[in-house]
Every structure is written in structure tokens, then in C-alpha cells.
Coordinates of C-alpha atoms in Angstrom, one line a residue:
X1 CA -11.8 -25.6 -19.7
X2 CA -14.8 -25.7 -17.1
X3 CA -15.5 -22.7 -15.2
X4 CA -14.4 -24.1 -12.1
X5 CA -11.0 -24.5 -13.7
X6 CA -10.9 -21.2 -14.7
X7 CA -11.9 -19.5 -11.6
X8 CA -9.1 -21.6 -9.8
X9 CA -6.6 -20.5 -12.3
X10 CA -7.1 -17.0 -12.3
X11 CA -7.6 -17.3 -8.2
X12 CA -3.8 -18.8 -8.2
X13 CA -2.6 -15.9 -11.1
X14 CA -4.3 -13.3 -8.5
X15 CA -2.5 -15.2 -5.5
X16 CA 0.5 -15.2 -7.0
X17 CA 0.9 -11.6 -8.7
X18 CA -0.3 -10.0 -5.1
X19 CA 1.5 -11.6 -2.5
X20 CA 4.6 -12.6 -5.1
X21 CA 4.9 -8.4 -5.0
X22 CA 4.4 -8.1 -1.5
X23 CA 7.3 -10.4 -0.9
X24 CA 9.6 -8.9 -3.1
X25 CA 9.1 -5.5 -1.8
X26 CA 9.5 -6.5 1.8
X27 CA 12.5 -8.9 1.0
X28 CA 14.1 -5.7 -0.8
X29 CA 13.1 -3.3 2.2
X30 CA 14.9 -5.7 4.7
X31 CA 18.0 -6.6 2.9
X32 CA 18.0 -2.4 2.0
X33 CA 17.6 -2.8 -1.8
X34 CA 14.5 -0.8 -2.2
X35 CA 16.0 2.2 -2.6
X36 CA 17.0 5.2 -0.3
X37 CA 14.3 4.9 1.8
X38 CA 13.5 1.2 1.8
X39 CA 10.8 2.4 4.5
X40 CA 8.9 5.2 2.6
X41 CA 9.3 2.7 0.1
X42 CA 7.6 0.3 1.4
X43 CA 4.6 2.2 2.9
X44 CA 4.1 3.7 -0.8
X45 CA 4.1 0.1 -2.4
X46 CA 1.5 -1.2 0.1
X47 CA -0.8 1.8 -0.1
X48 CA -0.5 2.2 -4.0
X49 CA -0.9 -1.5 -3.9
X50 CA -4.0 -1.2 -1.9
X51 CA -5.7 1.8 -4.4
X52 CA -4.4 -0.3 -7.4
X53 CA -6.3 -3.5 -6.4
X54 CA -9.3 -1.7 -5.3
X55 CA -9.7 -0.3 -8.3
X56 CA -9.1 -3.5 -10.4
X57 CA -12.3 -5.2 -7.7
X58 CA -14.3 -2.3 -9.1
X59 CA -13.3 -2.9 -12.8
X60 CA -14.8 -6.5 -12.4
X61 CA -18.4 -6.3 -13.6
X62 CA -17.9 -4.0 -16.2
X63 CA -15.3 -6.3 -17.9
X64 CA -16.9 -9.4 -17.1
X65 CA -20.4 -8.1 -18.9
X66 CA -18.3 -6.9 -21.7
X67 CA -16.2 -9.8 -22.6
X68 CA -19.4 -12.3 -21.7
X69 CA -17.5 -14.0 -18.8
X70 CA -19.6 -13.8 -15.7
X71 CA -16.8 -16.5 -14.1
X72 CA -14.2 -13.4 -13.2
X73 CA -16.9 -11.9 -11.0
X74 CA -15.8 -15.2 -8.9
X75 CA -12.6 -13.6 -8.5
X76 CA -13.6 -10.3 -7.3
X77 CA -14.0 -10.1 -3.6
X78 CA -10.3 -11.7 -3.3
X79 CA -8.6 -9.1 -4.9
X80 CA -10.7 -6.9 -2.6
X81 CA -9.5 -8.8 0.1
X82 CA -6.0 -8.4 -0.9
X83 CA -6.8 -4.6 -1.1
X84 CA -7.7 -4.9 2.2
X85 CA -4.3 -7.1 3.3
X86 CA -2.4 -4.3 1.3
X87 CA -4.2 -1.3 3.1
X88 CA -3.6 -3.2 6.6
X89 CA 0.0 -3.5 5.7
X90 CA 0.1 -0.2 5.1
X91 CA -1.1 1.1 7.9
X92 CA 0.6 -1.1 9.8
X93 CA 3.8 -0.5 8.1
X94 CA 3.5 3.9 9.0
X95 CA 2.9 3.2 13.0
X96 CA 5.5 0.3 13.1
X97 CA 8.7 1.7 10.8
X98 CA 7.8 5.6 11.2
X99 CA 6.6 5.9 15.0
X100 CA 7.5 2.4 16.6
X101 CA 4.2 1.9 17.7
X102 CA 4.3 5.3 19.8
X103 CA 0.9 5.9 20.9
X104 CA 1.4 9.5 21.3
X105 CA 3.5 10.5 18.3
X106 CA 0.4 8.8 16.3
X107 CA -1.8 11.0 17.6
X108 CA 0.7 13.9 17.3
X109 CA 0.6 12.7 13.1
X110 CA -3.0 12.8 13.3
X111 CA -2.7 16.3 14.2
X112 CA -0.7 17.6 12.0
X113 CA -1.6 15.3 9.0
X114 CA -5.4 15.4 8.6
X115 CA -5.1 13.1 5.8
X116 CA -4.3 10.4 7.8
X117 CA -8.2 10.7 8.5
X118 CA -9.1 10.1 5.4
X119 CA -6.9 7.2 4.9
X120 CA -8.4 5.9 8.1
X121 CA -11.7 6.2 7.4
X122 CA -11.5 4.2 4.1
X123 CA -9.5 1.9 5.6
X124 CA -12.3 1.3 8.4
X125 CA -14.9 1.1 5.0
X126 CA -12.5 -1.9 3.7
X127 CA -12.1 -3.7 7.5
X128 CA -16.4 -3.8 7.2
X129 CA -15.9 -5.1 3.7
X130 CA -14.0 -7.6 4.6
X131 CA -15.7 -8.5 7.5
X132 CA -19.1 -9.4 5.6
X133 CA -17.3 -10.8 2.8
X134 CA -18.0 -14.5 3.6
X135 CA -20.9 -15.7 1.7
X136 CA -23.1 -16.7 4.7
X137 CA -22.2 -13.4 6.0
X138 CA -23.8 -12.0 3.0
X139 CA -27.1 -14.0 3.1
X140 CA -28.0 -13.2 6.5
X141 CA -27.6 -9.4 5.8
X142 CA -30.1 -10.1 2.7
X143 CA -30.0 -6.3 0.8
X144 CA -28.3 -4.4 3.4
X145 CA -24.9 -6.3 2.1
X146 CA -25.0 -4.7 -1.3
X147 CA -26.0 -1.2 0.5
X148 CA -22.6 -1.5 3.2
X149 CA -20.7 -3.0 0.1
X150 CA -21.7 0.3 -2.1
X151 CA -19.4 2.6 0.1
X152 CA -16.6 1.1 -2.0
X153 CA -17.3 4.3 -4.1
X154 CA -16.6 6.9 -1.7
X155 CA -13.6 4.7 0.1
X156 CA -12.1 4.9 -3.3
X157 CA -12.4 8.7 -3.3
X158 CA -10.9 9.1 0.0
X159 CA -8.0 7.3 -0.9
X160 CA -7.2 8.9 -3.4
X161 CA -7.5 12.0 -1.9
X162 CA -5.1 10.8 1.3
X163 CA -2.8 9.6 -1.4
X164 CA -3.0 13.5 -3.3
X165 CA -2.7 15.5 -0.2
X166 CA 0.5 13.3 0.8
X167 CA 2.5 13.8 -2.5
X168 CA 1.1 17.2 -3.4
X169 CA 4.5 18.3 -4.2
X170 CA 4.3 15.3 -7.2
X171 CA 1.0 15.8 -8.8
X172 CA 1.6 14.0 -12.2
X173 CA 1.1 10.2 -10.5
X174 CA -2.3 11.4 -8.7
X175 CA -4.1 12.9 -12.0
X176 CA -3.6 9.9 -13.6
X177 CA -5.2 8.0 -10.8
X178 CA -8.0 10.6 -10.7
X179 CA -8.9 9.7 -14.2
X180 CA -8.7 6.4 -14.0
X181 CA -11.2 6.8 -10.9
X182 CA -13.5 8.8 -12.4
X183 CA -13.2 6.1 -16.0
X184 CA -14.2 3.7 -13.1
X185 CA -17.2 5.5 -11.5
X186 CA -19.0 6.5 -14.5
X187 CA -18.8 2.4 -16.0
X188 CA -21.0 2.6 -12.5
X189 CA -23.0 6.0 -12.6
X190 CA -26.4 3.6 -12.7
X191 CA -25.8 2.2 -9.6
X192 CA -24.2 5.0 -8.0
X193 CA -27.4 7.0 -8.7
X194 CA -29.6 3.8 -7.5
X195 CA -27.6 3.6 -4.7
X196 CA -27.5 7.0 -3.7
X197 CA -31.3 7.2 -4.0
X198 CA -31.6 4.5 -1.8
X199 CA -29.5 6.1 0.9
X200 CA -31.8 9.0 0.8
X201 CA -34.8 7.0 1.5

């Protein structure tokens, strides 16, 4: 199998998985079979979805180096992309099913749920991913890319601390996600230090 073949397979696997999910969830929220809250349901599953895949984006190089397959690394800005698609969901989802687009209970939320900041302001570190994701993007940005594209590390943080400080009355799901971030962040303490070096300069 050439590598373009397996980069196209994976792509459709990755295609499939994420947005096969995604319909489900909805299809279950609107028919009412996603429990008894299809709503809450359905803000959880595109947020969780969003850390989950962002997460996975990040576990990329390290697998690919240790299994010897630099083709997955291919395959790594679209999951981040559909991290991105998830977190816009998810956002989306909150101010359309919780407030009906009411301009003035969002800001009444943002009040009173300072979390929603932090969720935010990841959010806005994806939408700038995403934005310079294209590969001619990346070329005319030269070594700034990999500098904007570094803040993955601390929008990973800040989600999961929006996603603790919502459900801190059910802890158990958020240490495990905690651990798995920090299993993630030290497979990249080298460039974290490099990078944060750099952003000292």
C-alpha cells in the first residue's frame, strides 16, 4: 500500500468516525433519544468531542516517530480541524439551545460563569488555527506558523479547565483528562521549553 493510499484511508476512517458521531448525537438529540436532557447532552458531546480530538492532533508526532510512520502526520491538522468543527458546534449549540441567541442573557452567563472565558479564549486559539491551516497559508507566515500553531498547548489547558470548573460537582471524568494532558505535554516538554524560550525573546 503506497502512502498516498494510506493517508486517504485513514483521512476517510477519521471522516467517518467524527462526523458519523456527530450525526448520531444530533439525530438522537432531535428525535429525544439522547437522554433526559438531549440538550445538555449534546453540548457535552461536542465539547468532550472537541478536547478528545485535540488531544488525539497532539498525540500525532509522538506516535508517528514511535511506530516509524511519518504518513499519519498527514492526517493531523484534519482531526484538528474537526476539533475546531466540534468546538464551533459547541459553542454554537450553548447560545442557540440554552439562550436562543439572546444577546443579553449571553452576556448575563458570561457574568456569572467565568469559565465561559476560558472556553472562549481557547476557542478563539483553534478559529486562528484553523484559519492558517491551509498549506500556502503556512508558507507565507514562514516560522511565525509553528510559533501561532504552539498555543495548542495552553488552549488545551484552558479547556480543560472550562470543562473542570463546569462539572466540579463530578471530578472523577476531569482527573482522568488531566492525566492524560499532562502524558501529552511532557511526550512534548522539548518543544514546549523551545517554544517558550522563544516567546521570551
Amino acid at each position: 500500500m503506497t502512502t498516498r493510499v494510506k493517508v486517504i484511508f485513514f483521512k476517510t476512517i477519521i471522516h467517518l468516525i467524527a462526523f458519523g458521531l456527530l450525526s448520531i448525537n444530533y439525530y438522537a438529540s432531535i428525535t429525544d433519544q439522547n437522554g433526559a436532557d438531549p440538550v445538555k447532552a449534546i453540548i457535552h458531546f461536542t465539547g468532550i468531542g472537541a478536547l478528545n480530538l485535540l488531544l488525539m492532533s497532539l498525540l500525532f508526532s509522538p506516535i508517528a516517530k514511535q511506530l516509524k510512520q511519518p504518513w499519519l502526520m498527514q492526517c493531523r491538522r484534519l482531526v484538528g480541524l474537526y476539533s475546531f468543527c466540534y468546538a464551533t458546534l459547541h459553542i454554537l449549540n450553548f447560545w442557540w439551545f440554552e439562550l436562543a441567541f439572546d444577546v443579553s442573557l449571553f452576556l448575563s452567563e458570561l457574568a456569572q460563569r467565568p469559565y465561559i472565558w476560558l472556553g472562549l479564549l481557547a476557542f478563539l486559539i483553534l478559529l486562528c488555527m484553523a484559519m492558517t491551516s491551509p498549506l500556502f497559508v503556512r508558507r507565507k507566515m514562514g516560522a511565525h506558523w509553528q510559533q501561532l500553531h504552539n498555543w495548542v498547548y495552553l488552549a488545551v489547558i484552558l479547556v480543560w479547565i472550562h470543562f473542570y470548573w463546569s462539572r466540579k460537582a463530578d471530578i472523577g471524568e476531569t482527573i482522568i483528562y488531566i492525566t492524560v494532558i499532562a502524558f501529552v505535554l511532557l511526550l512534548r516538554k522539548t518543544k514546549i521549553k523551545k517554544w517558550l524560550a522563544l516567546s521570551k525573546v
